Coordinates of C-alpha atoms in Angstrom, one line a residue:
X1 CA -178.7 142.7 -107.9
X2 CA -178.9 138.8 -109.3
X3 CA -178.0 136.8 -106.2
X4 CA -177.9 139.9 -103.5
X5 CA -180.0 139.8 -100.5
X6 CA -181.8 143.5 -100.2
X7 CA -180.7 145.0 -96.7
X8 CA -183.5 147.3 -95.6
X9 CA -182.6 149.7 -93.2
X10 CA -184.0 152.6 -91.3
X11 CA -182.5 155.9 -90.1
X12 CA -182.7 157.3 -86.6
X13 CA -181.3 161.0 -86.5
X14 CA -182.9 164.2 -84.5
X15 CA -181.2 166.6 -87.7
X16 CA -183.2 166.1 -90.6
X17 CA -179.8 167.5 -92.7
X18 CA -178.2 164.2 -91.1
X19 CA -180.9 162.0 -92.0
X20 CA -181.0 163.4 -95.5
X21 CA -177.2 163.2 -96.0
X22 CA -177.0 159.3 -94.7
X23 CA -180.3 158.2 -97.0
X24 CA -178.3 160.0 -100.2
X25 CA -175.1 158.1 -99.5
X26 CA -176.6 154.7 -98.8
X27 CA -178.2 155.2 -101.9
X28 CA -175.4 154.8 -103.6
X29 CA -175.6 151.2 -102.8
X30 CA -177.5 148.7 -105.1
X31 CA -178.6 146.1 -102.1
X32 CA -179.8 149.2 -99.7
X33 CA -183.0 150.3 -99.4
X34 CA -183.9 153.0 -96.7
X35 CA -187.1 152.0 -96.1
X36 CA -188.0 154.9 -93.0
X37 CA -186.6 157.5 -90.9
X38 CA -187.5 159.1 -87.8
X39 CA -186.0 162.0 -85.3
X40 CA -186.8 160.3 -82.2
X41 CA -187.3 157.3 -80.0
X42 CA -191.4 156.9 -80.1
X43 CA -191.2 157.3 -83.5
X44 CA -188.7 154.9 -84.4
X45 CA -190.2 151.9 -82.6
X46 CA -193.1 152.5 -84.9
X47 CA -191.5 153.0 -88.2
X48 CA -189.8 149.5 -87.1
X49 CA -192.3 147.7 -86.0
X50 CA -193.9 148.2 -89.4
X51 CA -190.8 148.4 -92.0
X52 CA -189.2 145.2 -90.1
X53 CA -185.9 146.9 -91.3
X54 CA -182.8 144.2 -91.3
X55 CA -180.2 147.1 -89.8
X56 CA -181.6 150.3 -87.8
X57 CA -178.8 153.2 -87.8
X58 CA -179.4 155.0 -84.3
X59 CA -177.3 158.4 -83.8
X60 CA -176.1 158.6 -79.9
X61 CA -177.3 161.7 -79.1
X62 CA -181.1 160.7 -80.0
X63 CA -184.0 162.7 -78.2
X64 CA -185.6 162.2 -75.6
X65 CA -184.2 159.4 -74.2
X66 CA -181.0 158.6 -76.0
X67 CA -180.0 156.5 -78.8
X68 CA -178.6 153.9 -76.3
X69 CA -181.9 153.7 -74.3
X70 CA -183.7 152.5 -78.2
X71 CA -181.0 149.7 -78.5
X72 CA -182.1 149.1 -75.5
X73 CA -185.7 148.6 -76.4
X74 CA -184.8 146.9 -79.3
X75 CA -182.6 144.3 -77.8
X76 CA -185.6 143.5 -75.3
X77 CA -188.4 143.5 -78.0
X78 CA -185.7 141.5 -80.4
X79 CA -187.7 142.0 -84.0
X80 CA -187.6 139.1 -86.1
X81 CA -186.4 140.6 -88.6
X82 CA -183.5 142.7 -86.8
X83 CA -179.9 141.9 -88.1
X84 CA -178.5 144.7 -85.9
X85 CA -178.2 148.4 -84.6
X86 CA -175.6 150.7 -85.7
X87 CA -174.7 153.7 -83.5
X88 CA -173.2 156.6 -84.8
X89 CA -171.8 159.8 -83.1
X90 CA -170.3 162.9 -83.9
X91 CA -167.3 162.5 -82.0
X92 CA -165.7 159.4 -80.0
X93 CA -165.0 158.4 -76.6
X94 CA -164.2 154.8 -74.9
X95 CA -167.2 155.5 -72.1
X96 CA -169.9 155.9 -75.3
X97 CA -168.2 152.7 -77.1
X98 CA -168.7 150.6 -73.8
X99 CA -171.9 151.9 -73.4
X100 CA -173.2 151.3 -77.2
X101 CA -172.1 147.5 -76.7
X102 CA -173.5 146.8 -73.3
X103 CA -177.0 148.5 -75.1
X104 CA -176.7 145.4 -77.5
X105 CA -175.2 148.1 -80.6
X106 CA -174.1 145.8 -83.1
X107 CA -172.0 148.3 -85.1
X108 CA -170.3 151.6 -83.8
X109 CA -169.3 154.6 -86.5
X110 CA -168.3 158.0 -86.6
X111 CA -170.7 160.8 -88.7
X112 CA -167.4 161.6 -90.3
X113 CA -166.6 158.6 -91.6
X114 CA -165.6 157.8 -95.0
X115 CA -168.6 156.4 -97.3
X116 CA -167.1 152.8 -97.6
X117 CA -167.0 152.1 -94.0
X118 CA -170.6 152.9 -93.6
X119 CA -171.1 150.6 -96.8
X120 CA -168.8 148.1 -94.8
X121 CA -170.5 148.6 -91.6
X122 CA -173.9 147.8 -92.9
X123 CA -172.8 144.8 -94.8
X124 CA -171.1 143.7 -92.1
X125 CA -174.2 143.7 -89.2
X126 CA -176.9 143.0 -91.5
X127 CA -174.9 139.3 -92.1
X128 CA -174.8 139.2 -87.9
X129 CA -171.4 140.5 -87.6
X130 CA -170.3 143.5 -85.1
X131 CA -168.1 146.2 -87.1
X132 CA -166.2 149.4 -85.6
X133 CA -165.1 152.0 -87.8
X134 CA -161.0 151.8 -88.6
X135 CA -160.5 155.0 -86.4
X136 CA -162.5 153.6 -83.3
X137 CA -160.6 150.8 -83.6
X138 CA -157.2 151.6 -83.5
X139 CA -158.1 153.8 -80.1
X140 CA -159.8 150.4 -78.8
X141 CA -156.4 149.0 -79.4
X142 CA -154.6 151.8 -77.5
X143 CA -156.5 151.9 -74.6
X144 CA -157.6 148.1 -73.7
X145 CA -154.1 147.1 -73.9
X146 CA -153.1 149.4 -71.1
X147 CA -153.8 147.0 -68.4
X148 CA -155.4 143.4 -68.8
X149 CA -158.5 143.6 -68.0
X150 CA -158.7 147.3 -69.2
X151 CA -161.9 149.0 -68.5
X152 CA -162.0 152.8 -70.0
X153 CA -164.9 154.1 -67.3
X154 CA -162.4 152.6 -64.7
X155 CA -159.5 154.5 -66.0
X156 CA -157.4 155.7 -63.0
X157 CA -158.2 159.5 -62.1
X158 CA -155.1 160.7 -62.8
X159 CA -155.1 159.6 -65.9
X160 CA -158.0 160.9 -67.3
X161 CA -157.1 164.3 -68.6
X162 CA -154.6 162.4 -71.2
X163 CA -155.6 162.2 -74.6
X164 CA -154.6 159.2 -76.9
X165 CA -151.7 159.9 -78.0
X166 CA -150.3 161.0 -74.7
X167 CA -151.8 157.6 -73.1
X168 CA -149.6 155.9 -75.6
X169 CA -147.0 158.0 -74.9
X170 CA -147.2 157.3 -71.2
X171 CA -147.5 153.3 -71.7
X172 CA -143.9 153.8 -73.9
X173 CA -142.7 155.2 -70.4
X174 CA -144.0 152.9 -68.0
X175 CA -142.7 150.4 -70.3
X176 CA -139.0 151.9 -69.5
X177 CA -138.7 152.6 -73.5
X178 CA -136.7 156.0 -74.8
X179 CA -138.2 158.3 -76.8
X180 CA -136.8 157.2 -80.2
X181 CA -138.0 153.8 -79.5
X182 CA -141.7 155.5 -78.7
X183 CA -141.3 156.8 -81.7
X184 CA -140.8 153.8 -84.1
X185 CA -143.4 152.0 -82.4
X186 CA -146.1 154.9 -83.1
X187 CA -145.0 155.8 -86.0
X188 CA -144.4 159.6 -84.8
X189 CA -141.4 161.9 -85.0
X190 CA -139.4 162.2 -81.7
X191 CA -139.9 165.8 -81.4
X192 CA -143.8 164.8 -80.9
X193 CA -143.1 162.0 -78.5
X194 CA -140.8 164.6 -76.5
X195 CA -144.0 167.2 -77.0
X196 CA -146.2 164.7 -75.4
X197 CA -143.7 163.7 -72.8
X198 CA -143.8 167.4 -71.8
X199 CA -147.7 167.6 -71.7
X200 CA -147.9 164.6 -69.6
X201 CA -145.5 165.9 -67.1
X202 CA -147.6 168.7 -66.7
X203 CA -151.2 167.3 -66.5
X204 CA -149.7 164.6 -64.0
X205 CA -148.0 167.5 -61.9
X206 CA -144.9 165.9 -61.7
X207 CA -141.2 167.2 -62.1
X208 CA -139.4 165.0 -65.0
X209 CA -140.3 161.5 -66.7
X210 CA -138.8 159.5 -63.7
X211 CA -141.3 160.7 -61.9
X212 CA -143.7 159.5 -65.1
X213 CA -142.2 156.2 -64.7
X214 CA -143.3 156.1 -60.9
X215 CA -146.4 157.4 -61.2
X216 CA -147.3 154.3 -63.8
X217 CA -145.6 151.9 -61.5
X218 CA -147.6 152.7 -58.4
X219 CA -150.9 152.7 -60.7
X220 CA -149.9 149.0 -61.7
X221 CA -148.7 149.8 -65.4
X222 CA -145.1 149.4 -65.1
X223 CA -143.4 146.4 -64.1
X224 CA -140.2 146.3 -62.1
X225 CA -136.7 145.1 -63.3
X226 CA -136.5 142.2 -61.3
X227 CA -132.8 141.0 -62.5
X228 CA -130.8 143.3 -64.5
X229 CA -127.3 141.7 -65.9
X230 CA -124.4 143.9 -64.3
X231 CA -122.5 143.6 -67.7
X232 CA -126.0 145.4 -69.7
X233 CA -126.9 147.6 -67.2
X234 CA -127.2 151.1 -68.5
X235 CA -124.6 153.5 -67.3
X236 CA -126.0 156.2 -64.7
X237 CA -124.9 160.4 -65.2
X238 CA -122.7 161.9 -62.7
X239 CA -124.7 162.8 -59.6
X240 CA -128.0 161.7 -61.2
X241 CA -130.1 160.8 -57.9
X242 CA -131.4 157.5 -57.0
X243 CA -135.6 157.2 -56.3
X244 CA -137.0 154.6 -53.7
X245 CA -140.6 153.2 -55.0
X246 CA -140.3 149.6 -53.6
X247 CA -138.4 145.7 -53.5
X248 CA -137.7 145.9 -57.0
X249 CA -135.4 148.1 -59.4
X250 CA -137.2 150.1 -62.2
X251 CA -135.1 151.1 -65.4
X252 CA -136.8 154.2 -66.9
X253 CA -135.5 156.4 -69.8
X254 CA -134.8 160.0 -69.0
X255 CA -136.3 162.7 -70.6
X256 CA -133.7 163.7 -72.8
X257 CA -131.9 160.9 -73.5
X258 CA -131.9 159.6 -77.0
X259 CA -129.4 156.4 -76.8
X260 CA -130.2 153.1 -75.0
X261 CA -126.6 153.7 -72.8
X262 CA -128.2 156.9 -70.4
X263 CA -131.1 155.3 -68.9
X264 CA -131.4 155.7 -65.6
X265 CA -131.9 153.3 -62.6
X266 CA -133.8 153.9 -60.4
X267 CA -133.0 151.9 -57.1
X268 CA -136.6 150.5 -55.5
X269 CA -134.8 148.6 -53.0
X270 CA -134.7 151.0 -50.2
X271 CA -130.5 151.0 -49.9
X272 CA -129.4 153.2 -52.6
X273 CA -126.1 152.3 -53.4

């Protein structure tokens, strides 16, 4: 331990079985010491007003006011000796993650979690960084980059019944790419893209993946074509109708085409041709 600073921490967690699990596995570690625990928000202040732990690990679902309501506290009372909270939940969503930050959460981990992310995320806030677990992450990805400017508790209503995968799905779409294409770029098979492509049809209430494409173009996520060389442009099927949504022409790939020559124009112009 030559040469390591000792990172003293304390565990907030309503399940004793959770608070027990978390102090054997950070035991593991040479530098930590868990130096308190307690199952709610009166007692925690205590215990960490008089440990003066370096990194408090709050779970989210803390009685009686909520593990967010203590960072809370904690930001405003700012202990000298406070590195950093570290909220952890049971299961994710982008509207908790928003929240933790804005409560001044430092680090943001799921229970399940493998034990060197917890060893990273401790590390990590007790030397003032911020970490999010690999899994959170990757979702933080998917989901800010939708639109600039992305907020997930502003994410439009009829959007909100799609999962992940089916958001990234969607985004492929508006985005005018084919399915094979969604594909490579998720690293997914086709058949799941087409799977997804299916289950957003339905939870949008639309007919076909045109109608996908015009949904995320009159939410803002889709940009129109706004020159398409004649030479390049992708050859229409027979009797395949034309779709007005505006000034512009929007290029979207059909639902079961698998090669970049059967996309589909759709003519936003208002004179079909």
């Amino acid at each position: 331990m030559t040469g390591q600073r000792t990172i003293k921490v304390v565990v907030v967690d309503h399940h004793q079985f959770a608070r027990a699990g978390i102090r054997v596995m950070l035991g593991r570690e040479q530098e930590v010491v868990v130096v308190g625990e307690a199952e709610n928000g009166p007692e925690a202040l205590d215990i960490i007003s008089s440990q003066q732990p370096h990194v408090v690990i709050v779970d989210s679902a803390l009685p009686p006011f909520g593990g967010l309501n203590l960072c809370r506290k904690l930001l405003e009372r700012s202990p000298a000796s406070l590195a950093g909270v570290i909220v952890i939940t049971e299961a994710h969503s982008d509207e908790l993650l928003l929240r933790a930050v804005r409560a001044g959460a430092r680090g943001y981990i799921l229970k399940n979690s493998p034990v060197w992310s917890w060893s990273t995320a401790l590390r990590s806030v007790a030397s003032g960084d911020a970490f999010l677990a690999g899994s959170v992450t990757s979702r933080v990805f998917t989901r800010f980059t939708l639109l600039p400017g992305y907020d997930p508790s502003n994410l439009p209503n009829e959007l909100s019944r799609l999962n992940d995968r089916e958001l990234q799905v969607f985004r492929g779409i508006a985005k005018g790419l084919f399915n094979r294409e969604i594909a490579q770029l998720l690293a997914v098979s086709e058949s799941t893209v087409k799977a997804c492509v299916s289950k957003i049809i339905a939870k949008l209430g639309v007919r076909n993946r045109v109608e996908v494409a015009l949904v995320a173009f009159r939410l803002g996520l889709a940009s129109p074509v706004r020159s398409v060389d004649s030479s390049r442009r992708p050859r229409r099927k027979p009797g395949r109708p034309r779709q007005e949504i505006g000034s512009e022409q929007l290029y979207v790939a059909t639902v079961d085409d698998s090669h970049p020559g059967a996309a589909a124009p759709v003519d936003c112009r208002g004179n079909g041709r």
